[in-house]
Coordinates of C-alpha atoms and ligand atoms in Angstrom, one line a residue:
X286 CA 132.7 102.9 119.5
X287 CA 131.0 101.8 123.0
X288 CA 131.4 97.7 122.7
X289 CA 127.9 96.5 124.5
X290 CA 129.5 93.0 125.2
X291 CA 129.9 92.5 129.0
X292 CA 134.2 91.8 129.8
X293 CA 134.3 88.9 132.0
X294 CA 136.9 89.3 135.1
X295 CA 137.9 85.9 135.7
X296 CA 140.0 86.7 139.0
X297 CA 140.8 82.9 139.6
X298 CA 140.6 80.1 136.8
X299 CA 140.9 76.6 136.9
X300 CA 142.6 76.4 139.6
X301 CA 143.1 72.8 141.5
X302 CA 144.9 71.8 144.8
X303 CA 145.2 69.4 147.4
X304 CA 146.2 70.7 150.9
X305 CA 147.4 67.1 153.8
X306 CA 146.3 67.1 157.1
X307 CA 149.1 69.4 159.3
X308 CA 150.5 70.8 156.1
X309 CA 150.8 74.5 154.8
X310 CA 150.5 75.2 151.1
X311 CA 151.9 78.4 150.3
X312 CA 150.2 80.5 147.5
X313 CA 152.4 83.4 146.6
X314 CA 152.3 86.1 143.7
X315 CA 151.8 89.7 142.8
X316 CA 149.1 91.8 144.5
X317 CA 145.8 91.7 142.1
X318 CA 147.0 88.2 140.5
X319 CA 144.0 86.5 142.8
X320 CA 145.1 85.1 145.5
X321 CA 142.6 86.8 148.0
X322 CA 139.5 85.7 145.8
X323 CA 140.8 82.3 146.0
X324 CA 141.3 82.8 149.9
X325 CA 137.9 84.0 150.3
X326 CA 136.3 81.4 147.8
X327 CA 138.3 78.3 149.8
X328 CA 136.8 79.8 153.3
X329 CA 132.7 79.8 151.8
X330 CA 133.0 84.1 151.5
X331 CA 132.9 84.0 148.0
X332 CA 131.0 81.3 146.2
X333 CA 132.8 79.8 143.0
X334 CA 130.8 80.4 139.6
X335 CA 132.4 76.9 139.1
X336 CA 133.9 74.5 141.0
X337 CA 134.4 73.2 144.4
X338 CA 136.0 73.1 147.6
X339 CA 136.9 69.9 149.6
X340 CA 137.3 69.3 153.0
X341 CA 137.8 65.2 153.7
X342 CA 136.1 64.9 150.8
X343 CA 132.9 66.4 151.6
X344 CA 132.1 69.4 150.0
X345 CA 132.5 72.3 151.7
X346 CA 132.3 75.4 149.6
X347 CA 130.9 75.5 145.6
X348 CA 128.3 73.8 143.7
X349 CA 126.5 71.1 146.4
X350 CA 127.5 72.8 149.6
X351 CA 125.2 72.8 152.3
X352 CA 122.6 70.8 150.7
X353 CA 122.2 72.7 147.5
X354 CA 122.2 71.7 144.3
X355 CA 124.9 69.8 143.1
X356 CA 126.0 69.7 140.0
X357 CA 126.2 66.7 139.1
X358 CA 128.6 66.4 142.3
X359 CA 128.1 63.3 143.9
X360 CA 130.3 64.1 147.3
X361 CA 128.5 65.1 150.8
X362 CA 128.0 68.8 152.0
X363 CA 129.5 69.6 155.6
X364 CA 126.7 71.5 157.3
X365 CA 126.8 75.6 157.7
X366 CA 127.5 74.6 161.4
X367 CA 130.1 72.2 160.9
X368 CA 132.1 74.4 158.2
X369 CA 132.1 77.3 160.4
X370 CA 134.2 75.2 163.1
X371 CA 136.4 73.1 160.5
X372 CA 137.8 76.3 158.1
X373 CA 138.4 79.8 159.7
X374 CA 140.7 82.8 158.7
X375 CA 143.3 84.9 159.6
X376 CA 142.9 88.4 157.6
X377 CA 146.2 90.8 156.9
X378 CA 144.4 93.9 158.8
X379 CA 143.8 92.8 162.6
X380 CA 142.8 96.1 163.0
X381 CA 139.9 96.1 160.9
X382 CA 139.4 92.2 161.2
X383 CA 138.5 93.2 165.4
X384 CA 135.4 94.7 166.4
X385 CA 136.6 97.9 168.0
X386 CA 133.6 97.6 170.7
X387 CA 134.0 94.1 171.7
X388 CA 136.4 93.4 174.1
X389 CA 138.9 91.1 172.2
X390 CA 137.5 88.2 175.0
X391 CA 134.0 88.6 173.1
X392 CA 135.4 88.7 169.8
X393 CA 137.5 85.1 170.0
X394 CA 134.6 83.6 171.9
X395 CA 132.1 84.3 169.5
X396 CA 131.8 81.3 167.8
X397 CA 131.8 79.7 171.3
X398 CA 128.4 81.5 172.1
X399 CA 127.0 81.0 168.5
X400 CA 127.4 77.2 169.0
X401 CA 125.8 77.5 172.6
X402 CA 128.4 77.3 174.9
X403 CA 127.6 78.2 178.7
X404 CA 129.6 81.3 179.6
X405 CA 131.9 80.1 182.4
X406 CA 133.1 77.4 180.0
X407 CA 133.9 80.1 177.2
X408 CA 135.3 82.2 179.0
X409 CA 137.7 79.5 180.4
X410 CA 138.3 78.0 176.4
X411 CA 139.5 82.1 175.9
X412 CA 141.6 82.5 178.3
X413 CA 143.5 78.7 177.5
X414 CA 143.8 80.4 173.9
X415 CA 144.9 83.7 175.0
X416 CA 147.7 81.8 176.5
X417 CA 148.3 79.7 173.9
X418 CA 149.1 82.6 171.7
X419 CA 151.2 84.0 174.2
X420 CA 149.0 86.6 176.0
X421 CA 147.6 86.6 179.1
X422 CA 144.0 85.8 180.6
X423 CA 143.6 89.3 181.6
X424 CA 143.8 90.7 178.1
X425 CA 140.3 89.2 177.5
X426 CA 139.1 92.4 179.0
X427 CA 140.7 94.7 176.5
X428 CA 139.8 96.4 173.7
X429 CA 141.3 95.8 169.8
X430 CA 143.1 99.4 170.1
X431 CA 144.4 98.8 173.4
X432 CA 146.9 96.5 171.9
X433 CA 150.6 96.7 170.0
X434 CA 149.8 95.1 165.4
X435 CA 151.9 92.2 166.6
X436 CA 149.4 91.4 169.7
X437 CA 146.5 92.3 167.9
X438 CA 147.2 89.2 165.2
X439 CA 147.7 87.4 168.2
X440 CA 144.3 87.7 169.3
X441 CA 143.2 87.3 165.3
X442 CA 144.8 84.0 165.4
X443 CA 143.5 83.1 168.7
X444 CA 140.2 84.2 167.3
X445 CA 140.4 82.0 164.5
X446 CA 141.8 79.1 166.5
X447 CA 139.3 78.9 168.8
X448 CA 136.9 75.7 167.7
X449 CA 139.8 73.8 167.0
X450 CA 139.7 74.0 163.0
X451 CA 141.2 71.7 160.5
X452 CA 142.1 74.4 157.9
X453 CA 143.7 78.2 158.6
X454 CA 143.7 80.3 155.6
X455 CA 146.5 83.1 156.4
X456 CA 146.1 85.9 154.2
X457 CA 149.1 88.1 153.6
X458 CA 149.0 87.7 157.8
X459 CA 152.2 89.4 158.3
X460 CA 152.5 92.2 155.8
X461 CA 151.3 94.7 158.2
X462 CA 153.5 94.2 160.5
X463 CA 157.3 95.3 161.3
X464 CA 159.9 92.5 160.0
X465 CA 160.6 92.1 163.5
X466 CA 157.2 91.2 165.0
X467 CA 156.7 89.5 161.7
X468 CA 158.9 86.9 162.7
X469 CA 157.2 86.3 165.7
X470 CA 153.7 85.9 164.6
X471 CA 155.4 83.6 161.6
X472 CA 157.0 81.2 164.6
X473 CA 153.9 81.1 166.5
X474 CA 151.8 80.0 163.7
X475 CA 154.4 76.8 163.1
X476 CA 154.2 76.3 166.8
X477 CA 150.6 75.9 167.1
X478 CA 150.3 74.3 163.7
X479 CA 152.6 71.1 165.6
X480 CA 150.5 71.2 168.7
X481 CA 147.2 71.5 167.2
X482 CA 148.0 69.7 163.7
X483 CA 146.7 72.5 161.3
X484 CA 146.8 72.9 157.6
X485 CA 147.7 76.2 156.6
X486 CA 146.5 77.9 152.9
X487 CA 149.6 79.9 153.8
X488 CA 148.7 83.4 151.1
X489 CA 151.7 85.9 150.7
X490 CA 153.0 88.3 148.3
X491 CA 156.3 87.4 149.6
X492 CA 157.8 84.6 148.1
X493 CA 160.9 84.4 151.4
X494 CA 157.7 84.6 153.6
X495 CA 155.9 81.8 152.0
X496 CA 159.5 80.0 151.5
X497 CA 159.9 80.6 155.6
X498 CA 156.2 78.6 156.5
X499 CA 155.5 76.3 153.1
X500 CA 155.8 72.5 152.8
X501 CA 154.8 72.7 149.2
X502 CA 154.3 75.8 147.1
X503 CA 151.9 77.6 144.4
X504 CA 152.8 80.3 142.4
X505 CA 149.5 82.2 140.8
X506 CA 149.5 84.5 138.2
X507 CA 147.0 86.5 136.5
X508 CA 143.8 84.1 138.1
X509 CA 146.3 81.0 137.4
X510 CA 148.3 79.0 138.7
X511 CA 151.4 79.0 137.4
X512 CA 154.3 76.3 139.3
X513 CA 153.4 74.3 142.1
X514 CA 156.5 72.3 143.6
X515 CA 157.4 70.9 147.0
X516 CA 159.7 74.1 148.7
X517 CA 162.4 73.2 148.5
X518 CA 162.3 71.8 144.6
X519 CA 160.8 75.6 143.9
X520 CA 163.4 77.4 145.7
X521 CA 166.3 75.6 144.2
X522 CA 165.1 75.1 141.0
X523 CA 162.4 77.1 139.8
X524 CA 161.0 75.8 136.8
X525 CA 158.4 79.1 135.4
X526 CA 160.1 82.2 134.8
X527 CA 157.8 83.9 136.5
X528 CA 159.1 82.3 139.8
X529 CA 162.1 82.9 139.1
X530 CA 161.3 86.7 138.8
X531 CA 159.9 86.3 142.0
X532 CA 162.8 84.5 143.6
X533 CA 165.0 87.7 142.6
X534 CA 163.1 89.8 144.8
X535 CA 163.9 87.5 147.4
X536 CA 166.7 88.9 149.8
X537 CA 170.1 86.4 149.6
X538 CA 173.2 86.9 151.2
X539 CA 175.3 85.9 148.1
X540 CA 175.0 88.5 145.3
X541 CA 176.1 85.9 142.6
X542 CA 173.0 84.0 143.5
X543 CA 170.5 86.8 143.5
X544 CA 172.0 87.8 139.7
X545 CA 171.1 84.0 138.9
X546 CA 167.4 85.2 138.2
X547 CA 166.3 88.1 136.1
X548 CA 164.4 90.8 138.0
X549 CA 160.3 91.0 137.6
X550 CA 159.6 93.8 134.8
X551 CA 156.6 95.7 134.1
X552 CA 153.0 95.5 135.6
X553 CA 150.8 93.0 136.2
X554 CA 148.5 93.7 133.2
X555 CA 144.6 93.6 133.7
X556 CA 142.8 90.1 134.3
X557 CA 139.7 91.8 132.4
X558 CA 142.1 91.7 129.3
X559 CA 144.4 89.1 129.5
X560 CA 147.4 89.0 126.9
X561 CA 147.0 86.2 124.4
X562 CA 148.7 83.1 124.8
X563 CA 150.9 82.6 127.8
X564 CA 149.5 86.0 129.3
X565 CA 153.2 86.5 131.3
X566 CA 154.2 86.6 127.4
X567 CA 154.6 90.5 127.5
X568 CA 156.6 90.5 130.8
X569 CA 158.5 87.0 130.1
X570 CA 162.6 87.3 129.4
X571 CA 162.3 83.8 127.5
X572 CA 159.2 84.7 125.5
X573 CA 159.0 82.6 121.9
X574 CA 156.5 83.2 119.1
X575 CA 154.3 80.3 120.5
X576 CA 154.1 82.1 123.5
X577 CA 152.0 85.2 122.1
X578 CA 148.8 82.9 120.6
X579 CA 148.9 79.2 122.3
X580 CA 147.9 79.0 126.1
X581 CA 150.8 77.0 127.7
X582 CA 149.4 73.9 128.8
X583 CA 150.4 72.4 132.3
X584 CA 153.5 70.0 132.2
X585 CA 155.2 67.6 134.5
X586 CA 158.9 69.0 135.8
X587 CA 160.1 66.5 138.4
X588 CA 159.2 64.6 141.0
X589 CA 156.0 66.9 142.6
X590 CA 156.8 70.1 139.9
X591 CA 154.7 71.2 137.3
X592 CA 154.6 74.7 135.4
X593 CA 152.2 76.0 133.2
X594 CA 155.8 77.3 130.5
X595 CA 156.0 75.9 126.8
X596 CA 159.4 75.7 127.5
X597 CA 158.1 72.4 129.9
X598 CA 156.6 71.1 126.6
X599 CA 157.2 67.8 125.6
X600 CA 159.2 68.1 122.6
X601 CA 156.6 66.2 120.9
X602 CA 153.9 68.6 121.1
X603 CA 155.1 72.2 121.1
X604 CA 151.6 73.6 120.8
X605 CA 150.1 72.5 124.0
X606 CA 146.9 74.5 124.5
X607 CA 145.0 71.8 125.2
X608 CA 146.8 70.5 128.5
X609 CA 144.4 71.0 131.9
X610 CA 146.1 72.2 135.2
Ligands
LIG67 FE1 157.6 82.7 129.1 FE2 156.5 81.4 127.1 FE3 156.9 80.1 129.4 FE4 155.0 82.0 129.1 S1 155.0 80.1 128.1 S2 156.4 81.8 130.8 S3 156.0 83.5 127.8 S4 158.5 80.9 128.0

């Protein structure tokens, strides 16, 4: 029978964190598990139905930003203007990211002319960039398709680097490319996060990626977010078994430490219909009966760790659905 009730996609819930100065949060999980709403929605593409977004404590994207209504949020709104410099974004595709009829010169210094600045000065500010990213001034002539996937996310980052922002969000910024070139691109964005003192949101599918870049690291599944640890803490001992999936996918030299974690099984089921309960219940290798009906609730590991796992429960209160993360 046709069920009139709308389903309600929540492709990123409740999520909350807190991103230093010069830093790079890594946000890794499965493709379709939200990471890319939460990229667009921390960047002002994609307004929150709830929440907010931060930036020195301003707000910057979500209920309250740029002057609307608030909320009942007390915090200032960073002006349209001002947010465009501060947060910018480095997209996986810098094929389709590039206007193929702009020289790649007019497509970094577009911001430059947006905000006014006279031509000479831009077109000096592009060619400092270009350089800066390991191109040459010259290649400000050229077009998007005259250049190699590994050059062309060169001239996406320079792009994005270009008003001197606080916050990069890197979405899946390498996948595209070959593992070689990967590594490149991967080395230049730690080298101009130390000169320039960017924070990174730092979004991958690939947990040895995120591992390679990360200070500190979230783990999202299904909308949520799962683990969040310090790297090295996650990497050597991963508290949700969900991460642990994930680690097990990552390539090690030493067999007996790859067969430490159980591989990931099955498919990421739909975030229209959620399992019940923990929804990684179905997929899960330690799954317990309290795992199909409560909602884990978010618990303290160690030092900087929490995981969203029953088994984390205080012993005191298996049935933690009411626990906020
Ligand atoms: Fe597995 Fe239960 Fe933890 Fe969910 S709450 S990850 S099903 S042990």
């Amino acid at each position: 029978m046709f069920d009139p009730t709308p389903a309600v996609l929540r492709a990123v819930d409740g999520v909350s964190l807190t991103l230093d100065r010069g830093r790079t949060l890594g946000l890794v999980g499965e493709s379709g598990c939200g990471k890319s709403t939460l990229a667009r929605m921390v960047v002002g593409l994609l307004p929150p139905s709830a929440g907010q977004v931060l930036l020195d404590g301003r707000v910057f994207a979500g209920a309250g930003a740029d002057g609307g209504a608030s909320g009942g949020a007390t915090a200032p709104a960073i002006s349209r203007a001002e947010a465009a410099q501060l947060v910018q974004m480095v997209f996986q595709d810098p094929f389709s990211s590039l206007n193929p009829r702009r020289t790649v010169g007019a497509s970094i210094g577009e911001a430059l002319a947006v905000a006014g600045m006279p031509g000479a000065e831009r077109r000096a500010r592009v060619a400092d960039m270009l350089q800066l990213v390991g191109l040459r001034p010259e290649h400000a002539d050229r077009y998007p398709h005259e250049f190699s996937g590994g050059q062309r996310q060169r001239v996406a980052v320079a792009r994005a680097l270009i008003t001197h922002p606080a916050l990069v969000v890197c979405d899946e910024p390498v996948s595209s490319l070959d593992a070689s070139v990967q590594a490149q691109v991967l080395n230049l964005l730690r080298d101009l996060q130390e000169r320039m003192g960017l924070a990174y949101l730092f979004i991958s599918h690939d947990l040895g990626v995120v591992g390679h870049m990360s200070d500190h690291v979230a783990v999202m599944y299904l909308g949520k977010v799962v683990e969040e640890a310090p790297r090295d803490v996650l990497f050597a001992a991963p508290a949700h078994p969900y991460t642990r999936a994930l680690l097990a996918s990552v390539p090690v030299r030493d067999p007996a430490r790859r067969a430490e974690h159980p591989a990931l099984s099955g498919d990421l089921p739909s975030p229209i219909a959620p399992p019940s309960g923990c929804p990684f219940h179905p997929r899960c290798p330690q799954v317990m009966d309290v795992c199909r009906s409560v909602p884990p609730g978010w618990h303290a590991v160690a030092e900087g760790q929490h995981a969203r796992c029953h088994l984390h429960a205080p012993e005191s209160s298996p049935a933690d659905s009411g626990a906020a993360g």
